[in-house]
PDB file of C-alpha atoms in Angstrom:
ATOM      1  CA  MET A 508      11.308 -12.159  24.544  1.00  0.00           C
ATOM      2  CA  THR A 509      11.168  -8.371  24.624  1.00  0.00           C
ATOM      3  CA  ALA A 510       7.579  -7.192  24.917  1.00  0.00           C
ATOM      4  CA  ALA A 511       6.295  -5.149  21.944  1.00  0.00           C
ATOM      5  CA  LEU A 512       6.650  -1.768  21.935  1.00  0.00           C
ATOM      6  CA  LEU A 513       2.937  -0.892  20.716  1.00  0.00           C
ATOM      7  CA  SER A 514      -0.137  -3.129  21.047  1.00  0.00           C
ATOM      8  CA  ASP A 515      -1.758  -4.503  18.193  1.00  0.00           C
ATOM      9  CA  ALA A 516      -4.124  -1.439  17.588  1.00  0.00           C
ATOM     10  CA  GLU A 517      -1.635   1.232  17.864  1.00  0.00           C
ATOM     11  CA  ARG A 518       0.454  -0.866  14.960  1.00  0.00           C
ATOM     12  CA  VAL A 519      -2.828  -0.866  13.077  1.00  0.00           C
ATOM     13  CA  SER A 520      -3.730   2.818  13.538  1.00  0.00           C
ATOM     14  CA  LEU A 521      -0.758   3.686  12.316  1.00  0.00           C
ATOM     15  CA  ALA A 522      -0.308   1.211   9.246  1.00  0.00           C
ATOM     16  CA  ARG A 523      -3.420   3.394   8.333  1.00  0.00           C
ATOM     17  CA  LYS A 524      -1.669   6.361   8.628  1.00  0.00           C
ATOM     18  CA  SER A 525       1.608   5.697   7.021  1.00  0.00           C
ATOM     19  CA  LEU A 526       2.332   3.601   3.767  1.00  0.00           C
ATOM     20  CA  ALA A 527       5.971   3.230   4.952  1.00  0.00           C
ATOM     21  CA  PHE A 528       4.895   1.681   8.298  1.00  0.00           C
ATOM     22  CA  TYR A 529       1.987  -0.354   6.987  1.00  0.00           C
ATOM     23  CA  THR A 530       4.699  -1.647   4.645  1.00  0.00           C
ATOM     24  CA  THR A 531       7.255  -2.086   7.066  1.00  0.00           C
ATOM     25  CA  TRP A 532       4.867  -3.776   9.211  1.00  0.00           C
ATOM     26  CA  ALA A 533       3.419  -5.915   6.889  1.00  0.00           C
ATOM     27  CA  HIS A 534       5.979  -7.332   4.115  1.00  0.00           C
ATOM     28  CA  ARG A 535       9.204  -9.101   4.715  1.00  0.00           C
ATOM     29  CA  THR A 536      12.427  -9.291   2.391  1.00  0.00           C
ATOM     30  CA  ASP A 537      14.560 -12.403   1.080  1.00  0.00           C
ATOM     31  CA  MET A 538      17.032 -10.582   3.726  1.00  0.00           C
ATOM     32  CA  PRO A 539      16.630 -11.932   7.419  1.00  0.00           C
ATOM     33  CA  GLU A 540      19.997 -10.529   8.434  1.00  0.00           C
ATOM     34  CA  VAL A 541      18.806  -7.041   7.425  1.00  0.00           C
ATOM     35  CA  ASP A 542      16.733  -5.124   9.450  1.00  0.00           C
ATOM     36  CA  GLU A 543      15.367  -8.611  10.781  1.00  0.00           C
ATOM     37  CA  GLY A 544      13.852  -9.635   7.730  1.00  0.00           C
ATOM     38  CA  PHE A 545      11.421  -6.453   7.654  1.00  0.00           C
ATOM     39  CA  ALA A 546      11.036  -4.261   4.306  1.00  0.00           C
ATOM     40  CA  VAL A 547      12.109  -0.955   5.971  1.00  0.00           C
ATOM     41  CA  PRO A 548      12.306   1.651   3.232  1.00  0.00           C
ATOM     42  CA  GLN A 549      15.447   3.239   2.614  1.00  0.00           C
ATOM     43  CA  PRO A 550      15.838   6.866   2.427  1.00  0.00           C
ATOM     44  CA  HIS A 551      14.996   6.686  -1.306  1.00  0.00           C
ATOM     45  CA  HIS A 552      11.631   4.410  -0.845  1.00  0.00           C
ATOM     46  CA  LEU A 553      10.625   7.203   1.887  1.00  0.00           C
ATOM     47  CA  ARG A 554      10.993   9.762  -1.239  1.00  0.00           C
ATOM     48  CA  ILE A 555       8.093   8.114  -3.372  1.00  0.00           C
ATOM     49  CA  LEU A 556       5.688   6.853  -0.073  1.00  0.00           C
ATOM     50  CA  GLU A 557       5.769  10.168   0.713  1.00  0.00           C
ATOM     51  CA  ARG A 558       4.256  10.909  -3.057  1.00  0.00           C
ATOM     52  CA  MET A 559       2.167   8.091  -2.832  1.00  0.00           C
ATOM     53  CA  GLU A 560       0.719   8.937   0.119  1.00  0.00           C
ATOM     54  CA  ASP A 561       0.331  12.958  -0.972  1.00  0.00           C
ATOM     55  CA  VAL A 562      -1.692  11.278  -3.920  1.00  0.00           C
ATOM     56  CA  THR A 563      -3.869   9.057  -1.831  1.00  0.00           C
ATOM     57  CA  PRO A 564      -6.468  11.493  -1.277  1.00  0.00           C
ATOM     58  CA  CYS A 565      -7.023  12.387  -4.593  1.00  0.00           C
ATOM     59  CA  VAL A 566      -7.655   8.349  -5.763  1.00  0.00           C
ATOM     60  CA  LEU A 567      -9.872   7.607  -2.551  1.00  0.00           C
ATOM     61  CA  ARG A 568     -11.515  11.043  -3.293  1.00  0.00           C
ATOM     62  CA  LEU A 569     -10.799  12.025   0.675  1.00  0.00           C
ATOM     63  CA  PRO A 570     -11.698  15.418   1.941  1.00  0.00           C
ATOM     64  CA  GLY A 571      -9.297  17.810   0.788  1.00  0.00           C
ATOM     65  CA  TRP A 572      -8.676  16.158  -2.586  1.00  0.00           C
ATOM     66  CA  LYS A 573      -9.956  18.736  -4.907  1.00  0.00           C
ATOM     67  CA  GLU A 574      -7.663  21.232  -3.521  1.00  0.00           C
ATOM     68  CA  MET A 575      -4.477  18.247  -4.060  1.00  0.00           C
ATOM     69  CA  GLY A 576      -6.082  17.396  -7.371  1.00  0.00           C
ATOM     70  CA  SER A 577      -5.327  21.273  -8.857  1.00  0.00           C
ATOM     71  CA  LEU A 578      -2.068  21.343  -7.778  1.00  0.00           C
ATOM     72  CA  GLN A 579       0.770  20.823 -10.544  1.00  0.00           C
ATOM     73  CA  GLU A 580       2.990  18.898  -7.997  1.00  0.00           C
ATOM     74  CA  ARG A 581       0.293  16.118  -8.134  1.00  0.00           C
ATOM     75  CA  HIS A 582       2.168  14.612 -10.707  1.00  0.00           C
ATOM     76  CA  THR A 583       5.253  11.985 -10.041  1.00  0.00           C
ATOM     77  CA  SER A 584       7.601   9.594 -12.507  1.00  0.00           C
ATOM     78  CA  VAL A 585       9.490   7.284 -10.638  1.00  0.00           C
ATOM     79  CA  VAL A 586      12.826   6.564 -12.659  1.00  0.00           C
ATOM     80  CA  ALA A 587      15.055   4.036 -11.177  1.00  0.00           C
ATOM     81  CA  PRO A 588      17.035   1.125 -12.325  1.00  0.00           C
ATOM     82  CA  PRO A 589      15.877  -2.439 -11.565  1.00  0.00           C
ATOM     83  CA  GLY A 590      16.124  -4.117  -8.052  1.00  0.00           C
ATOM     84  CA  SER A 591      15.531  -0.661  -6.780  1.00  0.00           C
ATOM     85  CA  SER A 592      11.875  -1.670  -5.219  1.00  0.00           C
ATOM     86  CA  LYS A 593       9.443   0.441  -7.450  1.00  0.00           C
ATOM     87  CA  THR A 594       7.455  -2.587  -8.158  1.00  0.00           C
ATOM     88  CA  THR A 595       7.136  -3.972  -4.119  1.00  0.00           C
ATOM     89  CA  LEU A 596       6.528  -0.006  -3.597  1.00  0.00           C
ATOM     90  CA  LEU A 597       3.481   0.122  -5.995  1.00  0.00           C
ATOM     91  CA  GLN A 598       2.274  -3.779  -4.725  1.00  0.00           C
ATOM     92  CA  SER A 599       2.762  -1.978  -1.254  1.00  0.00           C
ATOM     93  CA  TRP A 600       0.295   1.043  -2.191  1.00  0.00           C
ATOM     94  CA  TYR A 601      -2.424  -0.713  -3.568  1.00  0.00           C
ATOM     95  CA  GLU A 602      -2.768  -2.602  -1.196  1.00  0.00           C
ATOM     96  CA  TRP A 603      -3.042  -0.197   1.388  1.00  0.00           C
ATOM     97  CA  LEU A 604      -5.225   1.640  -1.361  1.00  0.00           C
ATOM     98  CA  ILE A 605      -7.632  -0.797  -1.326  1.00  0.00           C
ATOM     99  CA  GLY A 606      -7.838  -1.702   2.806  1.00  0.00           C
ATOM    100  CA  LEU A 607      -8.053   2.504   3.370  1.00  0.00           C
ATOM    101  CA  ALA A 608     -11.479   2.347   0.691  1.00  0.00           C
ATOM    102  CA  SER A 609     -12.281  -0.347   2.776  1.00  0.00           C
ATOM    103  CA  VAL A 610     -12.322   1.985   5.895  1.00  0.00           C
ATOM    104  CA  TYR A 611     -13.223   5.130   4.305  1.00  0.00           C
ATOM    105  CA  TRP A 612     -16.310   4.134   1.986  1.00  0.00           C
ATOM    106  CA  GLY A 613     -18.752   2.515   4.077  1.00  0.00           C
ATOM    107  CA  ASP A 614     -20.125  -0.953   3.190  1.00  0.00           C
ATOM    108  CA  ASN A 615     -20.187  -1.255  -0.504  1.00  0.00           C
ATOM    109  CA  TRP A 616     -16.158  -0.270  -0.717  1.00  0.00           C
ATOM    110  CA  ALA A 617     -15.690  -2.771  -2.451  1.00  0.00           C
ATOM    111  CA  ASP A 618     -18.352  -2.412  -5.736  1.00  0.00           C
ATOM    112  CA  MET A 619     -16.341   1.126  -5.953  1.00  0.00           C
ATOM    113  CA  MET A 620     -13.192   0.652  -5.927  1.00  0.00           C
ATOM    114  CA  HIS A 621     -11.307  -0.778  -9.039  1.00  0.00           C
ATOM    115  CA  LEU A 622      -7.298  -0.252  -9.860  1.00  0.00           C
ATOM    116  CA  GLY A 623      -5.980  -0.871 -12.838  1.00  0.00           C
ATOM    117  CA  HIS A 624      -2.326  -1.463 -13.340  1.00  0.00           C
ATOM    118  CA  VAL A 625      -0.354  -1.049 -16.759  1.00  0.00           C
ATOM    119  CA  SER A 626       2.917  -2.753 -17.613  1.00  0.00           C
ATOM    120  CA  HIS A 627       5.618  -3.699 -19.539  1.00  0.00           C
ATOM    121  CA  SER A 628       3.586  -6.597 -20.668  1.00  0.00           C
ATOM    122  CA  ALA A 629       0.351  -8.830 -19.359  1.00  0.00           C
ATOM    123  CA  ASP A 630       2.822 -11.103 -17.746  1.00  0.00           C
ATOM    124  CA  GLN A 631       4.368  -8.893 -15.584  1.00  0.00           C
ATOM    125  CA  ALA A 632       0.894  -6.898 -14.900  1.00  0.00           C
ATOM    126  CA  TRP A 633      -0.905 -10.516 -13.754  1.00  0.00           C
ATOM    127  CA  ARG A 634       1.949 -10.951 -11.257  1.00  0.00           C
ATOM    128  CA  MET A 635       1.171  -8.014  -9.731  1.00  0.00           C
ATOM    129  CA  SER A 636      -2.344  -8.492  -9.409  1.00  0.00           C
ATOM    130  CA  PHE A 637      -1.563 -12.018  -7.929  1.00  0.00           C
ATOM    131  CA  ALA A 638       1.023 -10.543  -5.540  1.00  0.00           C
ATOM    132  CA  VAL A 639      -1.708  -7.977  -4.207  1.00  0.00           C
ATOM    133  CA  ARG A 640      -4.662 -10.897  -4.003  1.00  0.00           C
ATOM    134  CA  GLU A 641      -1.985 -13.182  -2.246  1.00  0.00           C
ATOM    135  CA  THR A 642      -1.868 -10.373   0.726  1.00  0.00           C
ATOM    136  CA  VAL A 643      -5.581  -9.329   0.627  1.00  0.00           C
ATOM    137  CA  ALA A 644      -6.269 -14.132   1.209  1.00  0.00           C
ATOM    138  CA  SER A 645      -3.176 -14.267   3.490  1.00  0.00           C
ATOM    139  CA  ASN A 646      -0.574 -11.640   4.979  1.00  0.00           C
ATOM    140  CA  ASP A 647      -1.988 -11.748   8.678  1.00  0.00           C
ATOM    141  CA  VAL A 648      -0.990  -7.758   9.103  1.00  0.00           C
ATOM    142  CA  PHE A 649      -3.128  -6.707   6.219  1.00  0.00           C
ATOM    143  CA  ARG A 650      -6.339  -8.730   7.651  1.00  0.00           C
ATOM    144  CA  LEU A 651      -5.361  -6.954  10.888  1.00  0.00           C
ATOM    145  CA  CYS A 652      -5.365  -3.841   9.521  1.00  0.00           C
ATOM    146  CA  PHE A 653      -8.438  -4.075   7.109  1.00  0.00           C
ATOM    147  CA  PRO A 654     -10.337  -6.935   8.306  1.00  0.00           C
ATOM    148  CA  LYS A 655     -13.853  -6.025   6.099  1.00  0.00           C
ATOM    149  CA  VAL A 656     -11.339  -7.121   2.642  1.00  0.00           C
ATOM    150  CA  LYS A 657     -11.572 -10.593   1.873  1.00  0.00           C
ATOM    151  CA  ALA A 658     -10.061 -11.803  -1.667  1.00  0.00           C
ATOM    152  CA  SER A 659     -12.345 -12.202  -4.691  1.00  0.00           C
ATOM    153  CA  ASP A 660     -13.362 -15.898  -5.626  1.00  0.00           C
ATOM    154  CA  LYS A 661     -12.926 -14.638  -9.216  1.00  0.00           C
TER     155      LYS A 661
END
């Protein structure tokens, strides 16, 4: 067995700084023969993830958010065909936002964090919500990165 190049602490630090790293480490695909099953973002995914990272300070009201909020470039639309991972990337971003809120917002972070997902149908929106909840409840990488986050009993 090959020794890990990075310690878990180094991976956690990277996952908190990079949505692409978090996504790759926390998620697997249904194709184990590709990238050993890791959800490695492809070049077109990286452009989407970069925009998600860019607007994260606005969403979480982190230092510098007001300056970012006044920029016209903060607006983004993603138009891509079915099967191009739009929903998967959005799910990963939601997880990352919730996790980062637990890191940056202090003890009452969960009382302040509310995300809404608008979708074509209620069924699609519920699937997204349950997918995020499942990651929070049972994904070992997510729990290592964001130990304060617990799935709600509601």
